[in-house]
Amino acid sequence: MSSSSWATDEPKATLLLERTTLAGDLLIGVGYGAQTVLYVACVQYLWSRRHKKVSVVLLGYLTILFLLESAFVGVQALSIQDMLIDHRNYPGGPWEYFLANQSIPVNIAYYALLFTLTFLADLLVVWRCWVIWSAAGTCTATMVTMFPAVILLGSFVMGISWITASTQPGSSLYDPTPTRYGQAYYALSLGVNILLTILIIIRLSLYQRHMQSAIPLEYKTEYISIVTIFIESASLYSVFGIIFLATYAADDATNTVFLGVASASQAGVLVAPLICCLERGEVFPPETGVQLVDHAVFGNLLRLSKTPSCPCQRLLHLPSALGSESSSIAYDHVLKAEKPSYDVVSAGDIPLSDHKDKPRPCPLIILEIKEYVELYDTAAFNAVRKAGFDGIEIHDANPGYLWSKFMQDVSNYRTDDYGGNGENRVRFTLEVVDAVGPRKTAIRFSPWNDFQVQT
């Protein structure tokens, strides 16, 4: 680069390797800075939710990755210092010193940390793929992720072999045998990431197709957007990993740059956003692969609920929808946005004693009750046939829910076929059950309690 008499007499190819190694170290530092910012933000958020077991587990996982990445950055800096400063006058130059001393502790630690970080990040993506596919059933998710898991196990074996061969006395990262192990390791690691990316995209695409006519666009895009796919699949690492593998196999000097970028993008920059988005419900959470849909308006599924699912992960929750008092309390702004003229309805006009500021409910006439039965039926059909749910739960276990308002004698003073004795008060619920059908249908009851007592 310089014609000065003070310039080194090393070959140009060796000088280029030293320059790119230094550039790679700089990029690792940049990635570490981004990871530190993301880690602090995620820790603050996860710590505020430490009452949840999953938040504690994710916080522990993220902390382990951050500590390993911190150690990796420190070891990388020591390796550069040892090569370029402490042994700059080694015969053949710093790069020859680096190749001749792969077995010293700092270089062994470098390879071990790099391998461990990559493997842990790969494990997270395998788990995410399993969670997303578990919406189709545990057995299906296990079958889908079994082959990627086998590939990941193979990459683990190749990674150990790569580290062992590269750090033997007299050997180096670029000798024929370590190079073959390294190519095999990164090919398997990248292969499993690419395969998992494809599987995640397939599942999200199928999910999108199921929801196409059942859920409004503003709720679909939150779960099936390009950003979601990008975060879920860690595809950024795949891009840089492929470039590194190609340059490493071709013995191109720039491979050291892309090795640093691939490491920073996978274990540093991508994992923290995935975990934070996961906890905030902005990507598929671990409790369920598909979110519950808890309201129905005029035969269309209205909105996605970000609450954890019940053990039957993919049941459509049919509670007091369509303007009941519980709906008004919990989702007043949502219902008004969907239908500004909606009315709060019930079996009668008795208001909730603990929400006297709310308007009195409008008693449903018999014709309206029949219409509501049809709407519940349509919502159930959309959920099972179009959105891919496994079944329907008719939720009648809350005093504020519409069916419960008909069943309870303290809120139902009707004198027609839907009031009076117990047989009449349960008629509305049974008509919905009959309309939805016996297949894939459950119903939930609970004893009377003092929540939302009527007066």
CSV table of C-alpha atoms in Angstrom, one decimal:
chain,number,residue,atom,x,y,z
A,1,MET,CA,0.0,0.0,0.0
A,2,SER,CA,3.0,2.3,0.6
A,3,SER,CA,6.3,2.8,-1.3
A,4,SER,CA,8.0,3.9,1.9
A,5,SER,CA,11.2,2.1,2.9
A,6,TRP,CA,9.5,1.5,6.2
A,7,ALA,CA,6.8,-0.7,4.6
A,8,THR,CA,6.9,-4.4,5.4
A,9,ASP,CA,8.2,-6.8,2.8
A,10,GLU,CA,5.4,-9.4,3.4
A,11,PRO,CA,3.6,-10.7,0.3
A,12,LYS,CA,0.5,-8.7,-0.8
A,13,ALA,CA,-1.7,-11.7,-0.2
A,14,THR,CA,-0.5,-12.0,3.4
A,15,LEU,CA,-1.0,-8.2,3.9
A,16,LEU,CA,-4.5,-8.5,2.6
A,17,LEU,CA,-5.3,-11.3,5.1
A,18,GLU,CA,-3.9,-9.2,8.0
A,19,ARG,CA,-6.0,-6.2,6.9
A,20,THR,CA,-9.2,-8.1,6.5
A,21,THR,CA,-8.6,-9.8,9.9
A,22,LEU,CA,-8.3,-6.4,11.5
A,23,ALA,CA,-11.5,-5.3,9.7
A,24,GLY,CA,-13.3,-8.4,10.9
A,25,ASP,CA,-12.4,-7.5,14.4
A,26,LEU,CA,-13.8,-4.0,14.0
A,27,LEU,CA,-17.1,-5.4,12.7
A,28,ILE,CA,-17.3,-7.8,15.6
A,29,GLY,CA,-17.0,-4.8,17.9
A,30,VAL,CA,-19.7,-2.9,16.0
A,31,GLY,CA,-22.0,-6.0,16.3
A,32,TYR,CA,-21.2,-6.3,20.0
A,33,GLY,CA,-22.1,-2.7,20.6
A,34,ALA,CA,-25.5,-3.3,19.0
A,35,GLN,CA,-25.9,-6.4,21.0
A,36,THR,CA,-25.1,-4.6,24.2
A,37,VAL,CA,-27.8,-2.0,23.5
A,38,LEU,CA,-30.4,-4.7,22.6
A,39,TYR,CA,-29.4,-6.8,25.6
A,40,VAL,CA,-29.9,-3.9,28.1
A,41,ALA,CA,-33.3,-3.1,26.5
A,42,CYS,CA,-34.4,-6.8,26.6
A,43,VAL,CA,-33.2,-7.2,30.2
A,44,GLN,CA,-35.2,-4.3,31.4
A,45,TYR,CA,-38.3,-5.6,29.7
A,46,LEU,CA,-37.9,-9.3,30.7
A,47,TRP,CA,-37.0,-8.3,34.3
A,48,SER,CA,-40.3,-6.4,34.5
A,49,ARG,CA,-42.0,-9.7,33.7
A,50,ARG,CA,-39.9,-11.9,35.9
A,51,HIS,CA,-43.1,-13.3,37.5
A,52,LYS,CA,-43.5,-15.3,34.4
A,53,LYS,CA,-41.4,-18.5,34.2
A,54,VAL,CA,-40.8,-18.1,30.5
A,55,SER,CA,-39.4,-14.6,30.9
A,56,VAL,CA,-36.9,-15.9,33.5
A,57,VAL,CA,-35.8,-18.7,31.2
A,58,LEU,CA,-35.4,-16.3,28.2
A,59,LEU,CA,-33.5,-13.8,30.4
A,60,GLY,CA,-31.1,-16.6,31.4
A,61,TYR,CA,-30.6,-17.7,27.9
A,62,LEU,CA,-30.0,-14.2,26.6
A,63,THR,CA,-27.6,-13.5,29.5
A,64,ILE,CA,-25.6,-16.6,28.7
A,65,LEU,CA,-25.3,-15.6,25.1
A,66,PHE,CA,-24.3,-12.1,26.0
A,67,LEU,CA,-21.6,-13.3,28.4
A,68,LEU,CA,-20.3,-15.7,25.8
A,69,GLU,CA,-20.3,-13.0,23.1
A,70,SER,CA,-18.4,-10.7,25.6
A,71,ALA,CA,-15.8,-13.3,26.1
A,72,PHE,CA,-15.6,-13.9,22.4
A,73,VAL,CA,-15.0,-10.2,21.7
A,74,GLY,CA,-12.3,-10.0,24.4
A,75,VAL,CA,-10.6,-13.1,23.1
A,76,GLN,CA,-10.7,-11.8,19.6
A,77,ALA,CA,-9.1,-8.6,20.7
A,78,LEU,CA,-6.4,-10.4,22.6
A,79,SER,CA,-5.7,-12.6,19.5
A,80,ILE,CA,-5.3,-9.5,17.3
A,81,GLN,CA,-3.0,-7.9,19.9
A,82,ASP,CA,-0.9,-11.1,20.2
A,83,MET,CA,-0.6,-11.3,16.4
A,84,LEU,CA,-0.2,-7.7,15.3
A,85,ILE,CA,1.5,-6.1,18.3
A,86,ASP,CA,3.3,-8.6,20.5
A,87,HIS,CA,4.7,-10.7,17.6
A,88,ARG,CA,4.9,-8.2,14.7
A,89,ASN,CA,8.5,-9.2,13.9
A,90,TYR,CA,7.8,-12.9,13.7
A,91,PRO,CA,9.5,-14.4,10.6
A,92,GLY,CA,7.0,-14.1,7.7
A,93,GLY,CA,4.9,-11.5,9.6
A,94,PRO,CA,2.0,-11.6,12.0
A,95,TRP,CA,-0.2,-13.8,9.8
A,96,GLU,CA,2.4,-16.5,9.7
A,97,TYR,CA,2.7,-16.3,13.5
A,98,PHE,CA,-1.1,-16.7,13.8
A,99,LEU,CA,-1.1,-19.8,11.5
A,100,ALA,CA,1.8,-21.3,13.4
A,101,ASN,CA,0.3,-20.9,16.8
A,102,GLN,CA,-3.3,-22.1,16.6
A,103,SER,CA,-2.8,-24.3,19.7
A,104,ILE,CA,-2.1,-21.4,22.1
A,105,PRO,CA,-4.9,-20.9,24.7
A,106,VAL,CA,-6.2,-17.6,23.2
A,107,ASN,CA,-6.8,-19.1,19.8
A,108,ILE,CA,-8.4,-22.3,21.2
A,109,ALA,CA,-10.8,-20.1,23.2
A,110,TYR,CA,-11.6,-18.1,20.1
A,111,TYR,CA,-12.7,-21.2,18.1
A,112,ALA,CA,-14.5,-22.7,21.1
A,113,LEU,CA,-16.5,-19.6,21.8
A,114,LEU,CA,-17.3,-19.1,18.1
A,115,PHE,CA,-18.6,-22.6,17.8
A,116,THR,CA,-20.6,-22.4,21.1
A,117,LEU,CA,-22.3,-19.2,20.1
A,118,THR,CA,-23.3,-20.5,16.7
A,119,PHE,CA,-24.6,-23.7,18.1
A,120,LEU,CA,-26.8,-22.0,20.8
A,121,ALA,CA,-28.2,-19.6,18.3
A,122,ASP,CA,-29.0,-22.6,16.0
A,123,LEU,CA,-30.8,-24.3,18.8
A,124,LEU,CA,-33.0,-21.3,19.3
A,125,VAL,CA,-34.1,-21.3,15.7
A,126,VAL,CA,-34.9,-25.0,15.8
A,127,TRP,CA,-37.0,-24.4,18.9
A,128,ARG,CA,-38.8,-21.5,17.2
A,129,CYS,CA,-39.6,-23.7,14.2
A,130,TRP,CA,-41.0,-26.4,16.5
A,131,VAL,CA,-43.2,-23.8,18.3
A,132,ILE,CA,-44.6,-22.4,15.0
A,133,TRP,CA,-45.4,-25.8,13.6
A,134,SER,CA,-46.8,-27.0,16.9
A,135,ALA,CA,-50.0,-25.1,15.9
A,136,ALA,CA,-50.6,-28.1,13.6
A,137,GLY,CA,-50.0,-30.5,16.5
A,138,THR,CA,-47.1,-31.7,18.6
A,139,CYS,CA,-46.6,-34.8,16.4
A,140,THR,CA,-46.5,-32.7,13.2
A,141,ALA,CA,-44.0,-30.3,14.8
A,142,THR,CA,-41.8,-33.1,16.0
A,143,MET,CA,-41.8,-34.7,12.5
A,144,VAL,CA,-41.0,-31.4,10.8
A,145,THR,CA,-38.1,-30.5,13.1
A,146,MET,CA,-36.6,-34.0,13.4
A,147,PHE,CA,-34.5,-33.7,10.2
A,148,PRO,CA,-33.2,-30.2,11.1
A,149,ALA,CA,-32.3,-31.5,14.5
A,150,VAL,CA,-30.3,-34.4,13.0
A,151,ILE,CA,-28.5,-31.9,10.8
A,152,LEU,CA,-27.8,-29.7,13.8
A,153,LEU,CA,-26.3,-32.8,15.6
A,154,GLY,CA,-24.1,-33.4,12.6
A,155,SER,CA,-22.9,-29.8,12.7
A,156,PHE,CA,-22.1,-30.2,16.4
A,157,VAL,CA,-19.8,-33.2,15.6
A,158,MET,CA,-18.2,-31.4,12.6
A,159,GLY,CA,-17.7,-28.3,14.8
A,160,ILE,CA,-15.9,-30.2,17.5
A,161,SER,CA,-13.7,-31.9,14.8
A,162,TRP,CA,-13.0,-28.5,13.2
A,163,ILE,CA,-11.8,-27.0,16.5
A,164,THR,CA,-9.7,-30.1,17.4
A,165,ALA,CA,-8.0,-30.3,14.0
A,166,SER,CA,-7.4,-26.5,13.8
A,167,THR,CA,-5.7,-26.3,17.2
A,168,GLN,CA,-3.4,-29.2,16.9
A,169,PRO,CA,0.4,-28.3,17.2
A,170,GLY,CA,1.7,-27.5,13.7
A,171,SER,CA,-1.8,-27.2,12.3
A,172,SER,CA,-3.9,-24.1,11.4
A,173,LEU,CA,-7.3,-23.0,10.4
A,174,TYR,CA,-6.3,-23.1,6.7
A,175,ASP,CA,-4.6,-26.5,6.5
A,176,PRO,CA,-6.4,-29.1,4.3
A,177,THR,CA,-7.9,-31.2,7.0
A,178,PRO,CA,-9.2,-28.4,9.2
A,179,THR,CA,-10.5,-26.6,6.1
A,180,ARG,CA,-12.6,-29.7,5.1
A,181,TYR,CA,-14.0,-29.9,8.7
A,182,GLY,CA,-14.7,-26.2,8.7
A,183,GLN,CA,-16.5,-26.3,5.4
A,184,ALA,CA,-18.6,-29.2,6.5
A,185,TYR,CA,-19.4,-27.5,9.8
A,186,TYR,CA,-20.5,-24.3,8.3
A,187,ALA,CA,-22.3,-26.0,5.4
A,188,LEU,CA,-24.4,-28.0,8.0
A,189,SER,CA,-25.0,-25.0,10.2
A,190,LEU,CA,-26.1,-22.9,7.2
A,191,GLY,CA,-28.0,-25.8,5.8
A,192,VAL,CA,-30.1,-26.2,9.0
A,193,ASN,CA,-30.7,-22.4,9.1
A,194,ILE,CA,-31.8,-22.3,5.5
A,195,LEU,CA,-34.0,-25.4,6.0
A,196,LEU,CA,-35.6,-23.9,9.1
A,197,THR,CA,-36.1,-20.6,7.3
A,198,ILE,CA,-38.0,-22.4,4.5
A,199,LEU,CA,-40.1,-24.4,7.0
A,200,ILE,CA,-41.0,-21.3,9.0
A,201,ILE,CA,-42.0,-19.5,5.8
A,202,ILE,CA,-44.1,-22.5,4.7
A,203,ARG,CA,-45.9,-22.6,8.0
A,204,LEU,CA,-46.5,-18.8,8.1
A,205,SER,CA,-47.7,-18.9,4.5
A,206,LEU,CA,-50.1,-21.7,5.2
A,207,TYR,CA,-51.3,-19.8,8.3
A,208,GLN,CA,-51.8,-16.7,6.1
A,209,ARG,CA,-53.9,-18.7,3.6
A,210,HIS,CA,-56.1,-20.1,6.3
A,211,MET,CA,-56.7,-16.6,7.7
A,212,GLN,CA,-57.1,-14.9,4.3
A,213,SER,CA,-60.9,-14.5,4.5
A,214,ALA,CA,-61.4,-14.9,8.3
A,215,ILE,CA,-59.3,-12.2,10.0
A,216,PRO,CA,-59.0,-8.5,9.1
A,217,LEU,CA,-55.7,-7.4,7.4
A,218,GLU,CA,-54.6,-5.2,10.3
A,219,TYR,CA,-54.4,-8.3,12.5
A,220,LYS,CA,-53.0,-10.7,9.9
A,221,THR,CA,-49.9,-8.6,9.1
A,222,GLU,CA,-48.8,-8.5,12.7
A,223,TYR,CA,-48.1,-12.2,12.6
A,224,ILE,CA,-47.3,-13.0,8.9
A,225,SER,CA,-45.4,-10.0,7.7
A,226,ILE,CA,-42.0,-10.0,6.1
A,227,VAL,CA,-40.5,-8.6,9.3
A,228,THR,CA,-41.9,-11.5,11.3
A,229,ILE,CA,-40.4,-14.0,8.9
A,230,PHE,CA,-37.1,-12.1,9.0
A,231,ILE,CA,-36.9,-12.1,12.8
A,232,GLU,CA,-38.3,-15.6,13.3
A,233,SER,CA,-35.9,-17.3,10.8
A,234,ALA,CA,-32.6,-15.5,11.5
A,235,SER,CA,-32.2,-15.2,7.8
A,236,LEU,CA,-29.6,-12.4,8.1
A,237,TYR,CA,-27.1,-14.9,9.5
A,238,SER,CA,-27.8,-17.3,6.6
A,239,VAL,CA,-26.9,-14.5,4.1
A,240,PHE,CA,-23.6,-13.7,5.7
A,241,GLY,CA,-22.8,-17.3,6.5
A,242,ILE,CA,-23.2,-18.3,2.9
A,243,ILE,CA,-20.8,-15.5,1.8
A,244,PHE,CA,-18.3,-16.6,4.5
A,245,LEU,CA,-18.5,-20.3,3.4
A,246,ALA,CA,-17.9,-19.3,-0.2
A,247,THR,CA,-14.9,-17.1,0.5
A,248,TYR,CA,-13.5,-19.6,3.0
A,249,ALA,CA,-13.7,-22.5,0.6
A,250,ALA,CA,-12.1,-20.3,-2.1
A,251,ASP,CA,-9.3,-19.3,0.3
A,252,ASP,CA,-10.3,-15.7,-0.3
A,253,ALA,CA,-8.8,-13.2,2.1
A,254,THR,CA,-12.2,-11.5,2.8
A,255,ASN,CA,-13.5,-14.7,4.6
A,256,THR,CA,-12.2,-13.2,7.9
A,257,VAL,CA,-14.5,-10.2,7.5
A,258,PHE,CA,-17.6,-12.2,6.8
A,259,LEU,CA,-16.8,-14.6,9.7
A,260,GLY,CA,-17.0,-11.7,12.0
A,261,VAL,CA,-20.2,-10.3,10.5
A,262,ALA,CA,-21.9,-13.8,10.6
A,263,SER,CA,-21.0,-14.2,14.2
A,264,ALA,CA,-22.3,-10.8,15.2
A,265,SER,CA,-25.5,-11.0,13.2
A,266,GLN,CA,-26.5,-14.4,14.6
A,267,ALA,CA,-25.6,-14.5,18.3
A,268,GLY,CA,-25.7,-10.8,18.8
A,269,VAL,CA,-28.0,-8.7,16.7
A,270,LEU,CA,-30.8,-11.2,15.9
A,271,VAL,CA,-31.4,-13.2,19.0
A,272,ALA,CA,-32.2,-10.3,21.3
A,273,PRO,CA,-34.9,-8.8,19.0
A,274,LEU,CA,-36.5,-12.2,18.6
A,275,ILE,CA,-36.7,-12.8,22.3
A,276,CYS,CA,-38.1,-9.3,23.0
A,277,CYS,CA,-40.7,-9.6,20.2
A,278,LEU,CA,-41.5,-13.1,21.5
A,279,GLU,CA,-42.3,-11.8,25.0
A,280,ARG,CA,-44.3,-8.9,23.7
A,281,GLY,CA,-46.4,-11.2,21.5
A,282,GLU,CA,-45.3,-9.6,18.3
A,283,VAL,CA,-44.2,-13.0,16.9
A,284,PHE,CA,-45.6,-16.4,17.7
A,285,PRO,CA,-45.3,-16.9,21.5
A,286,PRO,CA,-44.3,-20.2,23.1
A,287,GLU,CA,-47.7,-20.9,24.6
A,288,THR,CA,-49.3,-21.5,21.3
A,289,GLY,CA,-48.5,-21.5,17.6
A,290,VAL,CA,-51.8,-19.8,16.7
A,291,GLN,CA,-53.4,-17.1,18.9
A,292,LEU,CA,-56.9,-17.4,20.2
A,293,VAL,CA,-59.6,-15.5,18.5
A,294,ASP,CA,-62.0,-14.3,21.2
A,295,HIS,CA,-64.7,-12.2,19.5
A,296,ALA,CA,-66.9,-12.5,16.5
A,297,VAL,CA,-68.8,-9.8,14.6
A,298,PHE,CA,-71.3,-10.5,11.9
A,299,GLY,CA,-69.8,-13.8,11.0
A,300,ASN,CA,-66.2,-12.6,10.7
A,301,LEU,CA,-63.4,-13.3,13.2
A,302,LEU,CA,-62.8,-9.9,14.7
A,303,ARG,CA,-59.4,-9.7,16.5
A,304,LEU,CA,-56.4,-11.7,17.7
A,305,SER,CA,-56.1,-12.0,21.5
A,306,LYS,CA,-52.6,-11.8,22.9
A,307,THR,CA,-53.4,-13.9,25.9
A,308,PRO,CA,-51.8,-17.3,26.6
A,309,SER,CA,-53.8,-20.2,25.3
A,310,CYS,CA,-55.5,-22.9,27.3
A,311,PRO,CA,-54.0,-26.4,27.2
A,312,CYS,CA,-56.1,-27.2,24.1
A,313,GLN,CA,-54.0,-24.7,22.2
A,314,ARG,CA,-56.0,-24.1,19.2
A,315,LEU,CA,-59.6,-23.8,20.3
A,316,LEU,CA,-61.7,-20.8,19.2
A,317,HIS,CA,-62.9,-19.0,22.3
A,318,LEU,CA,-66.6,-18.2,21.9
A,319,PRO,CA,-67.5,-16.1,24.9
A,320,SER,CA,-69.9,-13.2,25.3
A,321,ALA,CA,-69.2,-11.6,21.9
A,322,LEU,CA,-71.4,-9.2,20.0
A,323,GLY,CA,-71.9,-6.5,22.5
A,324,SER,CA,-72.5,-8.3,25.8
A,325,GLU,CA,-71.6,-6.4,29.0
A,326,SER,CA,-68.2,-8.2,29.5
A,327,SER,CA,-67.3,-7.4,25.9
A,328,SER,CA,-68.2,-3.8,26.6
A,329,ILE,CA,-66.0,-3.6,29.6
A,330,ALA,CA,-63.0,-5.3,28.1
A,331,TYR,CA,-63.2,-4.3,24.5
A,332,ASP,CA,-65.3,-1.2,24.3
A,333,HIS,CA,-62.9,0.7,22.1
A,334,VAL,CA,-62.4,-2.3,19.8
A,335,LEU,CA,-66.2,-2.9,19.3
A,336,LYS,CA,-66.8,0.8,18.6
A,337,ALA,CA,-64.1,0.8,16.0
A,338,GLU,CA,-65.7,-2.2,14.3
A,339,LYS,CA,-69.3,-1.0,14.6
A,340,PRO,CA,-69.8,2.4,16.1
A,341,SER,CA,-73.6,1.9,16.6
A,342,TYR,CA,-73.2,-1.4,18.5
A,343,ASP,CA,-75.4,-1.8,21.6
A,344,VAL,CA,-74.7,-3.6,24.8
A,345,VAL,CA,-77.1,-6.5,25.0
A,346,SER,CA,-78.3,-9.0,27.6
A,347,ALA,CA,-81.2,-11.2,28.7
A,348,GLY,CA,-82.7,-8.1,30.3
A,349,ASP,CA,-81.9,-4.5,31.1
A,350,ILE,CA,-80.2,-5.1,34.5
A,351,PRO,CA,-76.7,-3.4,34.6
A,352,LEU,CA,-73.6,-4.7,36.2
A,353,SER,CA,-73.4,-3.5,39.8
A,354,ASP,CA,-69.7,-2.8,39.7
A,355,HIS,CA,-69.9,-0.9,36.4
A,356,LYS,CA,-72.8,1.5,36.9
A,357,ASP,CA,-71.2,4.0,34.6
A,358,LYS,CA,-71.9,1.7,31.7
A,359,PRO,CA,-75.2,2.0,29.8
A,360,ARG,CA,-78.0,-0.3,30.6
A,361,PRO,CA,-78.0,-3.3,28.3
A,362,CYS,CA,-80.7,-3.8,25.7
A,363,PRO,CA,-82.8,-6.9,26.1
A,364,LEU,CA,-82.6,-9.2,23.0
A,365,ILE,CA,-85.8,-9.9,21.3
A,366,ILE,CA,-86.4,-13.5,20.0
A,367,LEU,CA,-85.6,-12.6,16.4
A,368,GLU,CA,-82.2,-11.1,17.5
A,369,ILE,CA,-81.4,-14.2,19.6
A,370,LYS,CA,-81.9,-16.3,16.4
A,371,GLU,CA,-79.6,-13.9,14.5
A,372,TYR,CA,-76.9,-14.2,17.2
A,373,VAL,CA,-77.1,-18.0,17.1
A,374,GLU,CA,-76.3,-17.8,13.3
A,375,LEU,CA,-73.5,-15.4,13.9
A,376,TYR,CA,-71.8,-17.7,16.5
A,377,ASP,CA,-72.3,-20.6,14.0
A,378,THR,CA,-70.6,-18.6,11.2
A,379,ALA,CA,-67.7,-17.6,13.4
A,380,ALA,CA,-67.1,-21.2,14.5
A,381,PHE,CA,-67.2,-22.3,10.8
A,382,ASN,CA,-64.7,-19.6,9.9
A,383,ALA,CA,-62.4,-20.6,12.7
A,384,VAL,CA,-62.3,-24.4,12.0
A,385,ARG,CA,-62.6,-24.4,8.2
A,386,LYS,CA,-60.7,-21.2,7.3
A,387,ALA,CA,-58.4,-20.2,10.1
A,388,GLY,CA,-57.3,-23.8,10.9
A,389,PHE,CA,-58.4,-24.1,14.5
A,390,ASP,CA,-58.8,-27.6,16.1
A,391,GLY,CA,-62.1,-26.9,17.7
A,392,ILE,CA,-64.6,-24.6,19.5
A,393,GLU,CA,-65.0,-23.8,23.1
A,394,ILE,CA,-68.3,-22.3,24.1
A,395,HIS,CA,-67.3,-20.2,27.1
A,396,ASP,CA,-70.2,-19.9,29.5
A,397,ALA,CA,-68.2,-19.6,32.7
A,398,ASN,CA,-68.4,-15.9,33.5
A,399,PRO,CA,-71.4,-14.1,35.0
A,400,GLY,CA,-70.9,-11.2,32.6
A,401,TYR,CA,-71.0,-13.4,29.5
A,402,LEU,CA,-74.1,-13.3,27.4
A,403,TRP,CA,-75.1,-16.9,27.7
A,404,SER,CA,-74.6,-16.7,31.5
A,405,LYS,CA,-76.8,-13.7,31.6
A,406,PHE,CA,-79.6,-15.8,30.2
A,407,MET,CA,-78.9,-18.8,32.5
A,408,GLN,CA,-78.7,-16.9,35.8
A,409,ASP,CA,-82.0,-16.2,37.6
A,410,VAL,CA,-80.6,-13.0,39.0
A,411,SER,CA,-80.2,-11.5,35.6
A,412,ASN,CA,-82.9,-13.1,33.5
A,413,TYR,CA,-86.5,-12.0,34.3
A,414,ARG,CA,-87.8,-12.8,30.9
A,415,THR,CA,-91.3,-14.4,30.6
A,416,ASP,CA,-90.9,-15.8,27.1
A,417,ASP,CA,-89.3,-19.1,25.9
A,418,TYR,CA,-85.9,-17.8,27.1
A,419,GLY,CA,-86.8,-17.0,30.7
A,420,GLY,CA,-88.5,-18.5,33.7
A,421,ASN,CA,-87.6,-22.0,34.5
A,422,GLY,CA,-84.1,-23.6,34.1
A,423,GLU,CA,-85.0,-25.3,30.8
A,424,ASN,CA,-85.9,-22.0,29.2
A,425,ARG,CA,-82.9,-20.1,30.6
A,426,VAL,CA,-80.5,-22.6,29.1
A,427,ARG,CA,-82.3,-22.6,25.7
A,428,PHE,CA,-80.1,-19.9,24.1
A,429,THR,CA,-76.9,-21.8,25.0
A,430,LEU,CA,-78.2,-25.1,23.8
A,431,GLU,CA,-79.3,-23.5,20.5
A,432,VAL,CA,-75.7,-22.3,19.9
A,433,VAL,CA,-74.4,-25.7,20.7
A,434,ASP,CA,-76.8,-27.3,18.3
A,435,ALA,CA,-75.9,-24.7,15.6
A,436,VAL,CA,-72.1,-25.2,16.0
A,437,GLY,CA,-72.5,-28.9,16.0
A,438,PRO,CA,-71.2,-31.8,18.2
A,439,ARG,CA,-67.9,-32.3,16.4
A,440,LYS,CA,-64.8,-30.5,17.9
A,441,THR,CA,-67.0,-28.6,20.3
A,442,ALA,CA,-66.6,-28.1,24.0
A,443,ILE,CA,-68.5,-26.0,26.6
A,444,ARG,CA,-67.4,-24.5,29.9
A,445,PHE,CA,-69.5,-23.8,32.9
A,446,SER,CA,-68.6,-22.5,36.4
A,447,PRO,CA,-70.5,-22.0,39.7
A,448,TRP,CA,-71.9,-18.6,40.4
A,449,ASN,CA,-69.5,-16.2,42.1
A,450,ASP,CA,-69.4,-12.6,43.3
A,451,PHE,CA,-67.7,-11.2,40.2
A,452,GLN,CA,-69.9,-8.8,38.3
A,453,VAL,CA,-72.9,-9.4,40.6
A,454,GLN,CA,-76.2,-8.0,39.4
A,455,THR,CA,-78.5,-5.9,41.6
